[in-house]
XYZ file of C-alpha atoms in Angstrom:
123
model
C 19.782 44.525 19.227
C 22.067 42.897 15.903
C 21.990 45.052 12.832
C 22.814 43.699 9.326
C 23.704 44.925 6.260
C 23.564 42.518 3.082
C 25.217 42.929 -0.124
C 26.128 41.153 -2.743
C 23.029 41.468 -5.414
C 23.012 42.691 -8.548
C 22.136 41.067 -12.837
C 23.297 37.986 -13.904
C 22.559 36.140 -16.102
C 20.411 32.921 -16.422
C 23.109 29.431 -15.842
C 25.434 32.264 -13.633
C 26.281 32.893 -10.105
C 26.105 34.969 -7.493
C 27.314 35.478 -3.168
C 25.579 37.783 -0.706
C 26.775 38.622 2.300
C 24.675 39.219 5.272
C 27.156 41.773 7.682
C 25.980 41.789 10.940
C 26.887 43.727 13.889
C 27.523 42.690 18.347
C 29.144 41.006 20.174
C 26.049 38.640 20.056
C 25.762 37.367 15.910
C 27.341 33.860 17.174
C 24.357 33.167 19.846
C 21.648 33.692 16.089
C 20.522 30.817 13.634
C 20.064 33.010 10.097
C 17.579 33.166 7.464
C 17.595 34.032 4.109
C 14.366 35.266 2.523
C 13.069 36.482 -1.221
C 10.771 38.708 -1.958
C 9.605 38.167 -6.195
C 7.649 41.018 -6.903
C 4.156 41.485 -6.664
C 4.610 38.241 -4.240
C 5.049 37.540 -1.007
C 8.937 37.244 1.246
C 9.364 33.493 1.428
C 12.148 31.143 2.712
C 14.931 30.602 0.917
C 17.632 29.188 3.506
C 18.659 29.869 6.904
C 22.017 27.866 9.120
C 22.103 27.229 13.265
C 24.205 29.166 14.847
C 26.630 27.156 15.239
C 26.846 24.901 11.448
C 25.142 22.335 12.539
C 22.585 22.072 11.093
C 21.281 23.698 7.634
C 17.874 23.817 5.516
C 16.650 25.457 2.740
C 13.768 25.277 0.677
C 12.915 23.010 -1.762
C 12.494 25.431 -4.924
C 16.533 26.173 -3.895
C 17.764 22.560 -3.145
C 21.422 21.768 -5.077
C 21.375 25.066 -6.321
C 21.834 27.724 -3.138
C 24.464 26.875 -0.342
C 23.778 29.054 3.228
C 27.448 29.073 5.188
C 28.486 31.364 7.412
C 31.801 32.898 9.350
C 31.062 33.555 12.986
C 34.884 34.835 13.675
C 33.283 37.901 10.855
C 30.248 38.176 12.048
C 28.726 37.406 8.227
C 26.371 34.778 6.978
C 27.111 33.884 3.391
C 24.353 32.462 -0.160
C 25.808 31.013 -2.551
C 23.593 31.185 -5.042
C 24.324 28.622 -9.097
C 22.727 27.971 -11.327
C 20.664 30.983 -11.864
C 16.817 30.849 -13.022
C 15.140 33.913 -13.930
C 12.860 32.967 -10.612
C 15.168 33.635 -8.577
C 14.937 36.877 -9.226
C 13.584 39.021 -5.712
C 14.805 41.449 -2.577
C 16.639 38.563 -0.770
C 16.756 39.371 2.382
C 18.104 38.536 5.965
C 16.855 37.995 9.878
C 18.569 36.482 12.734
C 16.253 33.842 14.838
C 16.420 32.712 18.679
C 14.280 30.504 17.342
C 14.995 26.468 15.974
C 11.648 26.337 13.390
C 13.940 27.868 10.840
C 11.705 27.835 8.486
C 8.877 30.013 9.903
C 9.466 33.530 8.631
C 7.761 35.263 11.984
C 10.175 33.214 14.433
C 12.354 35.907 13.568
C 13.246 39.593 14.879
C 15.342 41.065 13.043
C 16.229 42.097 9.295
C 18.412 43.397 6.416
C 17.269 45.934 4.074
C 17.697 43.754 1.117
C 19.570 42.850 -1.531
C 18.035 43.566 -5.153
C 19.295 40.268 -6.915
C 18.380 40.005 -11.012
C 18.443 37.584 -13.031
C 17.213 37.614 -17.529
C 16.355 34.484 -19.636
């Protein structure tokens, strides 16, 4: 079992930056691919970005491509989401999750989830 804790959310003006962290417990963290998802108010949870176990592969949603970057440090059991050029439409609760599947963009492939961190972007 893996426990995940997100941090780094907050209130930022449009055009600003935030870096989210996802800290994992357990010695098997490097066995999992990790994804970031978000849930805007009143909407469904959606894929944001994902990274493979050894960081060889990453994937980013079209809506954040070029603005957000996912990375991981397996020595620290942590995955990061660097968010630049933030827009009001990026406002959401951001979640990290882990999967052993290669289908990184499919929410139903993820087995363990964090509690989420709120990101609010003001215009």
